[in-house]
Amino acid sequence: MSLAEKRKAKRVNCATVCPDWGCRQPGEHEGIWVVGELEDGVISEPSLQMLTPARNVAQKLGTFVEGIVLGPEEAEAREAAEEMIRRGADRATVIVGEELADRIPAVLASAIASLADERRPDVILMSATMRGREVAPYIASLLRAGITADCTQFDVDEDSGDLFMIRPPFAAILLAYIKTPTRRPQIATARPNVFPMPPRDESREGPVEVKRATDYVRARPQMRLIRSEVLRKDEVPLEKAEYVVAGGKGIGTKEGFAALEALANALGGVVAGSRRAVDLGLVPHEKQVGQTGKSVRPKLYIAVGISGAAQHVIGIREAGTVVAINIDRDAPIFKSADYGIVADWHEVVPALLREIEARRRMGSGKGT
Amino acid sequence: MGLRIAVGIKWVPNNQAVRFDEKTGTLIREGVVSVVNPHDLDAVELALRLRDKYGGSVVAMSMSPPSATKGLEHVLGMGVDEAILISDRAFAGADTLATSYVISHALERLGDFDLALFGQETIDSSTAHIPAQVAGWLGLPYVYYVNDVEKLDEGQRSITVRRLLEDRAEWYELALPAVLGVAMKSQLPRPVRLSHKLRVRTENPIKTWSNEFLKLDPRCTGLRGSPTIVSKSTWTPEVPRRKQIIDGPPEEAARKLVDILFKEGILR
């Protein structure tokens, strides 16, 4: 029996499941959904990234990938849906209507849940952006479905066709394979930047179906957006930075972070911090890298005065080259770095800055 | 009258102290102290500030094994008025759906509350599922990452909150009762006072709600009510890194490193 056949044949004994929740037979569900998030009317990069694991899982299961986009404007939502198709979705459904303009989490979630009730997808994937983390669990509670947060990998159980939702459960050095064998859909989120952007294929085409929000929104809003203010955008967000200079507890002071800032500026990158640095108030939480912060995938990550707890290292798995600077030769960060310098950062960081500036004055490519 | 505020707390192993046995792959539990999830203390602090400003009472609830009594004592020491331990073997092994199911029923039993506050996420599993799922079961409005309450209108039965996302600040007005996820590090939790602890211990001891009290179908709680199961676990595959230590005095090491980074095209 092929995996696709196994998946379709799967039946469970629903008498053992909570009677309040109804039966959702796995075999009756089909397709991998990726919920596309709009930011200022444009499909967000993190939601496009989710098409990468979706494609992979769909191929193993022998099923299709569908993009789901919700928004107030039909033209914008359609464009976003078409972009999802160009990036790997086979088809898309958009739900449009004024009700979705304020992005009330329960409203968005209820529209997705009622579409899921109608269509019965096997899997729903969402990016764990702040809004994604807010909306996805509400969908799960409406559908009485299981949900797994912050997955770092996905795979398929060859015996049952269940989705393996793989995440670090606790201290980041173990990976738990989580599945929801008795109920559908299988819902999961993954942090932005854990998966790469899928390539764009201009020639890919697929059907886009348009639905009206009035037919799908079930939640009474009971809340309204009063005001929204865009925060300063003069700086590259951490998630998009190509160069990241991160400091840990070892930096000690805000003045110390100013030195890191100077290096980051020279590189055209941004400063970040470990959880310890955030706890000490040296860096704001939105600049935290690690399990309880952000995952980053820069070209170069320089960890300064960071010991390298497993919870931190998980956030830099996708970094291109990792450099560690630490005075403690035994710091675990050196095991997760490409290049290490065992010395006091007070001396190394200014020296790096001088060397980079000197090289650039000489002109790149002329060096030894 | 005043506000009736419920705040959920979790008793968690302090994950800064957690170590693994590298041979067996198991958690070394010995000597690992548990704490109230630090992010929940932000929610407790916000609840206390609202009570202090508008009057009313704060009740802390924790679905945990009996050892969590210590955590409830901690928040009573901060000034919380009542504490309820939701504890039963039938609730053990719950995933977030089954946990939120029990908590939402406990909130229903609590009756007329105006606000249910939760920390943004926990330090042990950091799923951030519970506030949204509780709101889902109860059909209440909810919002995450709340930094501050701007206004509370008891007459209009509404609350205005400000929250921060990656790139913007948003102000929402929610009808009461509502569920709020409080942004981590948004409040400065007040210290514990022994006098609070002692007063509560005599006047209003911690209640325990077991399933005998909540009367939930055991097929909907604990491991049995959890759609997700952990089917296996493995070590995180290590990312291959070069692990090359660059020797020499700082100045020289820095020069060597910059040389390498330019040669490899990582710096331009």
PDB file of N, CA and C in Angstrom, chain A residues 18 20-21 102 130-131 133-134 137-138 164 167 169-173 175 177 179-180 222-224 226-227 229 231 243 275-276 279 285 299 316-317 319-321 335 337-340 354 359-360 368, chain B residues 15-16 18 20 101 121 124-126 133 139 142 144-145 163 165-173 175 184-185 220 225 227 229 231-234 236-237 241-244 246 251 259 263-264 266 268:
ATOM      1  N   CYS A  18     -12.885  12.476  23.052  1.00  0.00           N
ATOM      2  CA  CYS A  18     -13.844  13.322  23.761  1.00  0.00           C
ATOM      3  C   CYS A  18     -15.130  13.488  22.943  1.00  0.00           C
ATOM      4  N   ASP A  20     -17.532  15.538  23.185  1.00  0.00           N
ATOM      5  CA  ASP A  20     -17.859  16.939  22.874  1.00  0.00           C
ATOM      6  C   ASP A  20     -17.193  17.414  21.586  1.00  0.00           C
ATOM      7  N   TRP A  21     -16.157  16.721  21.177  1.00  0.00           N
ATOM      8  CA  TRP A  21     -15.322  17.246  20.101  1.00  0.00           C
ATOM      9  C   TRP A  21     -15.678  16.683  18.732  1.00  0.00           C
ATOM     10  N   ASP A 102      -9.374  44.705  10.196  1.00  0.00           N
ATOM     11  CA  ASP A 102      -8.724  44.978  11.487  1.00  0.00           C
ATOM     12  C   ASP A 102      -7.876  43.819  11.996  1.00  0.00           C
ATOM     13  N   MET A 130       4.343  36.878  15.085  1.00  0.00           N
ATOM     14  CA  MET A 130       3.567  37.220  16.270  1.00  0.00           C
ATOM     15  C   MET A 130       2.078  37.027  15.998  1.00  0.00           C
ATOM     16  N   ARG A 131       1.603  37.477  14.832  1.00  0.00           N
ATOM     17  CA  ARG A 131       0.185  37.280  14.517  1.00  0.00           C
ATOM     18  C   ARG A 131      -0.150  35.813  14.316  1.00  0.00           C
ATOM     19  N   ARG A 133       1.266  33.262  15.760  1.00  0.00           N
ATOM     20  CA  ARG A 133       1.224  32.616  17.081  1.00  0.00           C
ATOM     21  C   ARG A 133      -0.066  32.945  17.817  1.00  0.00           C
ATOM     22  N   GLU A 134      -0.648  34.080  17.463  1.00  0.00           N
ATOM     23  CA  GLU A 134      -1.884  34.499  18.120  1.00  0.00           C
ATOM     24  C   GLU A 134      -3.102  33.797  17.513  1.00  0.00           C
ATOM     25  N   PRO A 137      -3.441  28.896  17.466  1.00  0.00           N
ATOM     26  CA  PRO A 137      -4.037  28.072  18.523  1.00  0.00           C
ATOM     27  C   PRO A 137      -5.560  28.233  18.653  1.00  0.00           C
ATOM     28  N   TYR A 138      -6.061  29.401  18.269  1.00  0.00           N
ATOM     29  CA  TYR A 138      -7.521  29.601  18.310  1.00  0.00           C
ATOM     30  C   TYR A 138      -8.188  28.713  17.255  1.00  0.00           C
ATOM     31  N   PHE A 164       4.775  14.029  11.004  1.00  0.00           N
ATOM     32  CA  PHE A 164       5.647  14.232  12.157  1.00  0.00           C
ATOM     33  C   PHE A 164       5.933  15.720  12.261  1.00  0.00           C
ATOM     34  N   ARG A 167       9.953  19.264  16.854  1.00  0.00           N
ATOM     35  CA  ARG A 167      10.342  20.508  17.541  1.00  0.00           C
ATOM     36  C   ARG A 167      11.225  20.180  18.737  1.00  0.00           C
ATOM     37  N   PRO A 169      11.625  20.200  22.394  1.00  0.00           N
ATOM     38  CA  PRO A 169      10.579  20.326  23.384  1.00  0.00           C
ATOM     39  C   PRO A 169      10.964  21.164  24.586  1.00  0.00           C
ATOM     40  N   PHE A 170      12.217  21.154  24.958  1.00  0.00           N
ATOM     41  CA  PHE A 170      12.516  21.772  26.244  1.00  0.00           C
ATOM     42  C   PHE A 170      13.828  22.513  26.197  1.00  0.00           C
ATOM     43  N   ALA A 171      14.890  21.807  26.320  1.00  0.00           N
ATOM     44  CA  ALA A 171      16.167  22.497  26.396  1.00  0.00           C
ATOM     45  C   ALA A 171      16.905  22.480  25.061  1.00  0.00           C
ATOM     46  N   ALA A 172      16.148  22.273  24.012  1.00  0.00           N
ATOM     47  CA  ALA A 172      16.628  22.473  22.655  1.00  0.00           C
ATOM     48  C   ALA A 172      17.610  21.436  22.132  1.00  0.00           C
ATOM     49  N   ILE A 173      18.087  20.522  22.967  1.00  0.00           N
ATOM     50  CA  ILE A 173      19.030  19.562  22.403  1.00  0.00           C
ATOM     51  C   ILE A 173      18.352  18.234  22.081  1.00  0.00           C
ATOM     52  N   LEU A 175      14.963  16.537  20.136  1.00  0.00           N
ATOM     53  CA  LEU A 175      13.901  16.849  19.182  1.00  0.00           C
ATOM     54  C   LEU A 175      12.747  15.889  19.438  1.00  0.00           C
ATOM     55  N   TYR A 177       9.310  14.168  18.193  1.00  0.00           N
ATOM     56  CA  TYR A 177       8.492  13.890  17.006  1.00  0.00           C
ATOM     57  C   TYR A 177       7.053  13.824  17.497  1.00  0.00           C
ATOM     58  N   LYS A 179       2.906  13.841  16.810  1.00  0.00           N
ATOM     59  CA  LYS A 179       1.900  13.634  15.771  1.00  0.00           C
ATOM     60  C   LYS A 179       0.510  13.632  16.387  1.00  0.00           C
ATOM     61  N   THR A 180      -0.485  13.780  15.565  1.00  0.00           N
ATOM     62  CA  THR A 180      -1.870  13.756  16.042  1.00  0.00           C
ATOM     63  C   THR A 180      -2.596  12.648  15.291  1.00  0.00           C
ATOM     64  N   GLN A 222     -16.396  41.398  18.995  1.00  0.00           N
ATOM     65  CA  GLN A 222     -16.324  41.822  20.392  1.00  0.00           C
ATOM     66  C   GLN A 222     -15.096  42.667  20.694  1.00  0.00           C
ATOM     67  N   MET A 223     -14.412  43.119  19.642  1.00  0.00           N
ATOM     68  CA  MET A 223     -13.280  44.024  19.844  1.00  0.00           C
ATOM     69  C   MET A 223     -13.030  44.784  18.557  1.00  0.00           C
ATOM     70  N   ARG A 224     -12.354  45.933  18.683  1.00  0.00           N
ATOM     71  CA  ARG A 224     -12.056  46.682  17.471  1.00  0.00           C
ATOM     72  C   ARG A 224     -10.674  47.319  17.581  1.00  0.00           C
ATOM     73  N   ILE A 226      -8.436  50.350  17.360  1.00  0.00           N
ATOM     74  CA  ILE A 226      -8.632  51.786  17.493  1.00  0.00           C
ATOM     75  C   ILE A 226      -7.583  52.548  16.693  1.00  0.00           C
ATOM     76  N   ARG A 227      -6.355  52.062  16.770  1.00  0.00           N
ATOM     77  CA  ARG A 227      -5.263  52.805  16.164  1.00  0.00           C
ATOM     78  C   ARG A 227      -4.109  51.850  15.916  1.00  0.00           C
ATOM     79  N   GLU A 229       0.090  52.076  14.672  1.00  0.00           N
ATOM     80  CA  GLU A 229       1.200  52.979  14.368  1.00  0.00           C
ATOM     81  C   GLU A 229       2.399  52.159  13.938  1.00  0.00           C
ATOM     82  N   LEU A 231       6.095  51.351  13.611  1.00  0.00           N
ATOM     83  CA  LEU A 231       7.296  51.743  14.352  1.00  0.00           C
ATOM     84  C   LEU A 231       8.396  52.071  13.354  1.00  0.00           C
ATOM     85  N   TYR A 243      24.090  40.408   8.350  1.00  0.00           N
ATOM     86  CA  TYR A 243      25.180  40.353   9.315  1.00  0.00           C
ATOM     87  C   TYR A 243      24.610  40.629  10.700  1.00  0.00           C
ATOM     88  N   ARG A 275      19.464  35.424  25.561  1.00  0.00           N
ATOM     89  CA  ARG A 275      18.421  35.617  26.563  1.00  0.00           C
ATOM     90  C   ARG A 275      18.977  36.285  27.824  1.00  0.00           C
ATOM     91  N   ARG A 276      20.192  35.910  28.194  1.00  0.00           N
ATOM     92  CA  ARG A 276      20.813  36.517  29.370  1.00  0.00           C
ATOM     93  C   ARG A 276      20.961  38.027  29.199  1.00  0.00           C
ATOM     94  N   ASP A 279      17.615  39.560  29.612  1.00  0.00           N
ATOM     95  CA  ASP A 279      17.238  39.571  31.030  1.00  0.00           C
ATOM     96  C   ASP A 279      17.935  40.695  31.784  1.00  0.00           C
ATOM     97  N   HIS A 285      13.775  42.739  23.979  1.00  0.00           N
ATOM     98  CA  HIS A 285      13.403  41.360  23.680  1.00  0.00           C
ATOM     99  C   HIS A 285      13.269  41.074  22.191  1.00  0.00           C
ATOM    100  N   LYS A 299      24.191  35.769   6.762  1.00  0.00           N
ATOM    101  CA  LYS A 299      25.384  35.264   6.103  1.00  0.00           C
ATOM    102  C   LYS A 299      26.488  35.062   7.160  1.00  0.00           C
ATOM    103  N   ILE A 316      20.443  29.863  15.743  1.00  0.00           N
ATOM    104  CA  ILE A 316      21.423  30.208  14.697  1.00  0.00           C
ATOM    105  C   ILE A 316      21.779  29.004  13.831  1.00  0.00           C
ATOM    106  N   ARG A 317      20.924  27.980  13.901  1.00  0.00           N
ATOM    107  CA  ARG A 317      21.188  26.771  13.099  1.00  0.00           C
ATOM    108  C   ARG A 317      21.319  27.082  11.617  1.00  0.00           C
ATOM    109  N   ALA A 319      22.290  29.908  10.267  1.00  0.00           N
ATOM    110  CA  ALA A 319      23.254  30.957   9.921  1.00  0.00           C
ATOM    111  C   ALA A 319      24.324  30.391   8.994  1.00  0.00           C
ATOM    112  N   GLY A 320      24.830  31.232   8.091  1.00  0.00           N
ATOM    113  CA  GLY A 320      25.846  30.777   7.147  1.00  0.00           C
ATOM    114  C   GLY A 320      27.147  30.455   7.862  1.00  0.00           C
ATOM    115  N   THR A 321      27.832  31.479   8.333  1.00  0.00           N
ATOM    116  CA  THR A 321      29.094  31.294   9.054  1.00  0.00           C
ATOM    117  C   THR A 321      28.930  31.856  10.458  1.00  0.00           C
ATOM    118  N   LYS A 335      31.764  25.014  20.030  1.00  0.00           N
ATOM    119  CA  LYS A 335      31.365  23.782  19.330  1.00  0.00           C
ATOM    120  C   LYS A 335      30.336  24.055  18.237  1.00  0.00           C
ATOM    121  N   ALA A 337      30.513  26.907  16.384  1.00  0.00           N
ATOM    122  CA  ALA A 337      31.037  28.013  15.579  1.00  0.00           C
ATOM    123  C   ALA A 337      31.963  27.493  14.490  1.00  0.00           C
ATOM    124  N   ASP A 338      32.071  28.237  13.406  1.00  0.00           N
ATOM    125  CA  ASP A 338      33.034  27.903  12.369  1.00  0.00           C
ATOM    126  C   ASP A 338      34.415  28.406  12.768  1.00  0.00           C
ATOM    127  N   TYR A 339      34.437  29.634  13.311  1.00  0.00           N
ATOM    128  CA  TYR A 339      35.713  30.216  13.732  1.00  0.00           C
ATOM    129  C   TYR A 339      35.576  30.745  15.150  1.00  0.00           C
ATOM    130  N   GLY A 340      36.580  30.469  15.969  1.00  0.00           N
ATOM    131  CA  GLY A 340      36.533  30.948  17.343  1.00  0.00           C
ATOM    132  C   GLY A 340      37.779  31.729  17.698  1.00  0.00           C
ATOM    133  N   ARG A 354      38.806  47.715  13.278  1.00  0.00           N
ATOM    134  CA  ARG A 354      39.956  48.366  12.622  1.00  0.00           C
ATOM    135  C   ARG A 354      40.377  47.591  11.383  1.00  0.00           C
ATOM    136  N   ARG A 359      40.915  47.000   5.597  1.00  0.00           N
ATOM    137  CA  ARG A 359      40.775  46.218   4.365  1.00  0.00           C
ATOM    138  C   ARG A 359      39.954  46.966   3.330  1.00  0.00           C
ATOM    139  N   ARG A 360      38.911  47.625   3.828  1.00  0.00           N
ATOM    140  CA  ARG A 360      38.031  48.326   2.882  1.00  0.00           C
ATOM    141  C   ARG A 360      38.731  49.537   2.287  1.00  0.00           C
ATOM    142  N   THR A 368      45.702  39.910   0.946  1.00  0.00           N
ATOM    143  CA  THR A 368      46.574  38.749   0.800  1.00  0.00           C
ATOM    144  C   THR A 368      45.788  37.482   0.576  1.00  0.00           C
TER     145      THR A 368
ATOM    146  N   ASN B  15      14.382  26.450  33.446  1.00  0.00           N
ATOM    147  CA  ASN B  15      15.111  25.816  32.333  1.00  0.00           C
ATOM    148  C   ASN B  15      16.549  26.308  32.177  1.00  0.00           C
ATOM    149  N   GLN B  16      16.895  27.365  32.910  1.00  0.00           N
ATOM    150  CA  GLN B  16      18.306  27.782  32.886  1.00  0.00           C
ATOM    151  C   GLN B  16      19.159  26.729  33.597  1.00  0.00           C
ATOM    152  N   VAL B  18      18.396  23.391  33.707  1.00  0.00           N
ATOM    153  CA  VAL B  18      18.173  22.025  33.244  1.00  0.00           C
ATOM    154  C   VAL B  18      19.394  21.465  32.518  1.00  0.00           C
ATOM    155  N   PHE B  20      21.019  17.704  30.686  1.00  0.00           N
ATOM    156  CA  PHE B  20      20.670  16.380  30.192  1.00  0.00           C
ATOM    157  C   PHE B  20      21.785  15.394  30.476  1.00  0.00           C
ATOM    158  N   TYR B 101      -8.816  23.202  27.691  1.00  0.00           N
ATOM    159  CA  TYR B 101     -10.181  22.717  27.907  1.00  0.00           C
ATOM    160  C   TYR B 101     -10.504  22.722  29.402  1.00  0.00           C
ATOM    161  N   GLU B 121       4.014  33.376  27.198  1.00  0.00           N
ATOM    162  CA  GLU B 121       4.337  31.977  26.944  1.00  0.00           C
ATOM    163  C   GLU B 121       5.063  31.439  28.162  1.00  0.00           C
ATOM    164  N   ASP B 124       9.144  26.633  29.684  1.00  0.00           N
ATOM    165  CA  ASP B 124       9.446  25.216  29.440  1.00  0.00           C
ATOM    166  C   ASP B 124       9.017  24.736  28.061  1.00  0.00           C
ATOM    167  N   SER B 125       7.856  25.166  27.595  1.00  0.00           N
ATOM    168  CA  SER B 125       7.464  24.688  26.265  1.00  0.00           C
ATOM    169  C   SER B 125       7.279  25.821  25.260  1.00  0.00           C
ATOM    170  N   SER B 126       7.124  27.039  25.740  1.00  0.00           N
ATOM    171  CA  SER B 126       7.002  28.255  24.917  1.00  0.00           C
ATOM    172  C   SER B 126       6.100  28.108  23.688  1.00  0.00           C
ATOM    173  N   GLN B 133      -6.386  29.535  23.149  1.00  0.00           N
ATOM    174  CA  GLN B 133      -7.263  28.360  23.187  1.00  0.00           C
ATOM    175  C   GLN B 133      -8.346  28.507  24.255  1.00  0.00           C
ATOM    176  N   GLY B 139     -15.282  31.432  23.705  1.00  0.00           N
ATOM    177  CA  GLY B 139     -15.851  32.390  22.754  1.00  0.00           C
ATOM    178  C   GLY B 139     -15.650  33.834  23.181  1.00  0.00           C
ATOM    179  N   TYR B 142      -9.930  38.209  22.511  1.00  0.00           N
ATOM    180  CA  TYR B 142      -8.600  38.085  23.115  1.00  0.00           C
ATOM    181  C   TYR B 142      -7.575  38.770  22.252  1.00  0.00           C
ATOM    182  N   TYR B 144      -2.986  39.197  22.112  1.00  0.00           N
ATOM    183  CA  TYR B 144      -1.679  38.840  22.680  1.00  0.00           C
ATOM    184  C   TYR B 144      -0.769  40.062  22.781  1.00  0.00           C
ATOM    185  N   TYR B 145       0.343  39.880  23.451  1.00  0.00           N
ATOM    186  CA  TYR B 145       1.434  40.864  23.519  1.00  0.00           C
ATOM    187  C   TYR B 145       0.996  42.204  24.113  1.00  0.00           C
ATOM    188  N   ARG B 163      -0.612  47.124  22.368  1.00  0.00           N
ATOM    189  CA  ARG B 163       0.311  46.006  22.222  1.00  0.00           C
ATOM    190  C   ARG B 163       1.336  46.318  21.139  1.00  0.00           C
ATOM    191  N   LEU B 165       3.808  44.731  18.134  1.00  0.00           N
ATOM    192  CA  LEU B 165       4.184  43.620  17.257  1.00  0.00           C
ATOM    193  C   LEU B 165       5.579  43.908  16.694  1.00  0.00           C
ATOM    194  N   GLU B 166       6.019  43.074  15.745  1.00  0.00           N
ATOM    195  CA  GLU B 166       7.364  43.244  15.197  1.00  0.00           C
ATOM    196  C   GLU B 166       7.595  44.672  14.712  1.00  0.00           C
ATOM    197  N   ASP B 167       6.607  45.211  14.031  1.00  0.00           N
ATOM    198  CA  ASP B 167       6.856  46.475  13.335  1.00  0.00           C
ATOM    199  C   ASP B 167       5.839  47.556  13.665  1.00  0.00           C
ATOM    200  N   ARG B 168       4.909  47.284  14.574  1.00  0.00           N
ATOM    201  CA  ARG B 168       3.932  48.322  14.861  1.00  0.00           C
ATOM    202  C   ARG B 168       3.318  48.203  16.244  1.00  0.00           C
ATOM    203  N   ALA B 169       2.765  49.328  16.674  1.00  0.00           N
ATOM    204  CA  ALA B 169       2.003  49.364  17.920  1.00  0.00           C
ATOM    205  C   ALA B 169       0.533  49.402  17.544  1.00  0.00           C
ATOM    206  N   GLU B 170      -0.286  48.698  18.315  1.00  0.00           N
ATOM    207  CA  GLU B 170      -1.720  48.672  18.023  1.00  0.00           C
ATOM    208  C   GLU B 170      -2.512  48.896  19.308  1.00  0.00           C
ATOM    209  N   TRP B 171      -3.629  49.598  19.148  1.00  0.00           N
ATOM    210  CA  TRP B 171      -4.526  49.814  20.274  1.00  0.00           C
ATOM    211  C   TRP B 171      -5.857  49.135  19.951  1.00  0.00           C
ATOM    212  N   TYR B 172      -6.290  48.272  20.859  1.00  0.00           N
ATOM    213  CA  TYR B 172      -7.550  47.574  20.657  1.00  0.00           C
ATOM    214  C   TYR B 172      -8.480  47.844  21.827  1.00  0.00           C
ATOM    215  N   GLU B 173      -9.757  47.947  21.512  1.00  0.00           N
ATOM    216  CA  GLU B 173     -10.764  47.987  22.562  1.00  0.00           C
ATOM    217  C   GLU B 173     -11.490  46.643  22.552  1.00  0.00           C
ATOM    218  N   ALA B 175     -14.466  44.080  24.446  1.00  0.00           N
ATOM    219  CA  ALA B 175     -15.594  43.975  25.375  1.00  0.00           C
ATOM    220  C   ALA B 175     -15.196  43.027  26.511  1.00  0.00           C
ATOM    221  N   MET B 184       5.829  39.593  27.527  1.00  0.00           N
ATOM    222  CA  MET B 184       6.910  39.298  28.465  1.00  0.00           C
ATOM    223  C   MET B 184       7.736  40.549  28.705  1.00  0.00           C
ATOM    224  N   LYS B 185       8.169  40.736  29.932  1.00  0.00           N
ATOM    225  CA  LYS B 185       9.000  41.869  30.357  1.00  0.00           C
ATOM    226  C   LYS B 185       8.272  43.211  30.267  1.00  0.00           C
ATOM    227  N   CYS B 220     -11.831  13.748  27.721  1.00  0.00           N
ATOM    228  CA  CYS B 220     -11.536  15.088  27.186  1.00  0.00           C
ATOM    229  C   CYS B 220     -10.366  15.753  27.913  1.00  0.00           C
ATOM    230  N   GLY B 225      -7.351  13.168  26.418  1.00  0.00           N
ATOM    231  CA  GLY B 225      -7.977  14.269  25.688  1.00  0.00           C
ATOM    232  C   GLY B 225      -7.010  15.038  24.803  1.00  0.00           C
ATOM    233  N   PRO B 227      -4.972  15.518  21.512  1.00  0.00           N
ATOM    234  CA  PRO B 227      -4.776  15.028  20.140  1.00  0.00           C
ATOM    235  C   PRO B 227      -3.294  14.820  19.801  1.00  0.00           C
ATOM    236  N   ILE B 229       0.518  13.661  20.411  1.00  0.00           N
ATOM    237  CA  ILE B 229       1.323  12.755  21.229  1.00  0.00           C
ATOM    238  C   ILE B 229       2.778  12.843  20.783  1.00  0.00           C
ATOM    239  N   SER B 231       5.693  10.882  19.755  1.00  0.00           N
ATOM    240  CA  SER B 231       5.848   9.483  19.377  1.00  0.00           C
ATOM    241  C   SER B 231       7.283   9.004  19.542  1.00  0.00           C
ATOM    242  N   LYS B 232       8.228   9.912  19.468  1.00  0.00           N
ATOM    243  CA  LYS B 232       9.617   9.534  19.778  1.00  0.00           C
ATOM    244  C   LYS B 232      10.417  10.811  19.922  1.00  0.00           C
ATOM    245  N   SER B 233      11.627  10.682  20.454  1.00  0.00           N
ATOM    246  CA  SER B 233      12.490  11.851  20.453  1.00  0.00           C
ATOM    247  C   SER B 233      13.906  11.446  20.099  1.00  0.00           C
ATOM    248  N   THR B 234      14.618  12.373  19.502  1.00  0.00           N
ATOM    249  CA  THR B 234      15.995  12.089  19.097  1.00  0.00           C
ATOM    250  C   THR B 234      16.861  13.273  19.505  1.00  0.00           C
ATOM    251  N   THR B 236      19.085  16.423  18.771  1.00  0.00           N
ATOM    252  CA  THR B 236      19.147  17.403  17.696  1.00  0.00           C
ATOM    253  C   THR B 236      20.366  17.098  16.847  1.00  0.00           C
ATOM    254  N   PRO B 237      20.188  16.883  15.552  1.00  0.00           N
ATOM    255  CA  PRO B 237      21.392  16.664  14.744  1.00  0.00           C
ATOM    256  C   PRO B 237      22.248  17.936  14.780  1.00  0.00           C
ATOM    257  N   ARG B 241      29.849  22.414  11.793  1.00  0.00           N
ATOM    258  CA  ARG B 241      30.586  23.683  11.837  1.00  0.00           C
ATOM    259  C   ARG B 241      32.072  23.355  11.859  1.00  0.00           C
ATOM    260  N   ARG B 242      32.877  24.299  11.433  1.00  0.00           N
ATOM    261  CA  ARG B 242      34.312  24.005  11.316  1.00  0.00           C
ATOM    262  C   ARG B 242      35.038  23.917  12.660  1.00  0.00           C
ATOM    263  N   LYS B 243      34.528  24.628  13.644  1.00  0.00           N
ATOM    264  CA  LYS B 243      35.099  24.608  15.005  1.00  0.00           C
ATOM    265  C   LYS B 243      36.590  24.931  15.005  1.00  0.00           C
ATOM    266  N   GLN B 244      36.992  25.886  14.175  1.00  0.00           N
ATOM    267  CA  GLN B 244      38.409  26.208  14.060  1.00  0.00           C
ATOM    268  C   GLN B 244      38.739  27.378  14.987  1.00  0.00           C
ATOM    269  N   ILE B 246      41.075  30.272  16.122  1.00  0.00           N
ATOM    270  CA  ILE B 246      42.134  31.111  15.540  1.00  0.00           C
ATOM    271  C   ILE B 246      43.036  31.593  16.675  1.00  0.00           C
ATOM    272  N   GLU B 251      44.812  41.063  18.459  1.00  0.00           N
ATOM    273  CA  GLU B 251      44.982  41.851  17.239  1.00  0.00           C
ATOM    274  C   GLU B 251      45.263  40.937  16.044  1.00  0.00           C
ATOM    275  N   ASP B 259      40.809  38.277   7.336  1.00  0.00           N
ATOM    276  CA  ASP B 259      41.378  37.724   6.096  1.00  0.00           C
ATOM    277  C   ASP B 259      40.512  36.593   5.557  1.00  0.00           C
ATOM    278  N   LYS B 263      38.360  36.430   2.136  1.00  0.00           N
ATOM    279  CA  LYS B 263      38.715  35.399   1.143  1.00  0.00           C
ATOM    280  C   LYS B 263      37.510  34.555   0.767  1.00  0.00           C
ATOM    281  N   GLU B 264      36.703  34.243   1.782  1.00  0.00           N
ATOM    282  CA  GLU B 264      35.534  33.397   1.518  1.00  0.00           C
ATOM    283  C   GLU B 264      34.374  34.180   0.926  1.00  0.00           C
ATOM    284  N   ILE B 266      32.580  36.309   2.465  1.00  0.00           N
ATOM    285  CA  ILE B 266      31.541  36.585   3.456  1.00  0.00           C
ATOM    286  C   ILE B 266      31.510  38.083   3.756  1.00  0.00           C
ATOM    287  N   ARG B 268      32.744  41.854   2.175  1.00  0.00           N
ATOM    288  CA  ARG B 268      33.155  42.481   0.918  1.00  0.00           C
ATOM    289  C   ARG B 268      33.591  43.903   1.189  1.00  0.00           C
TER     290      ARG B 268
END
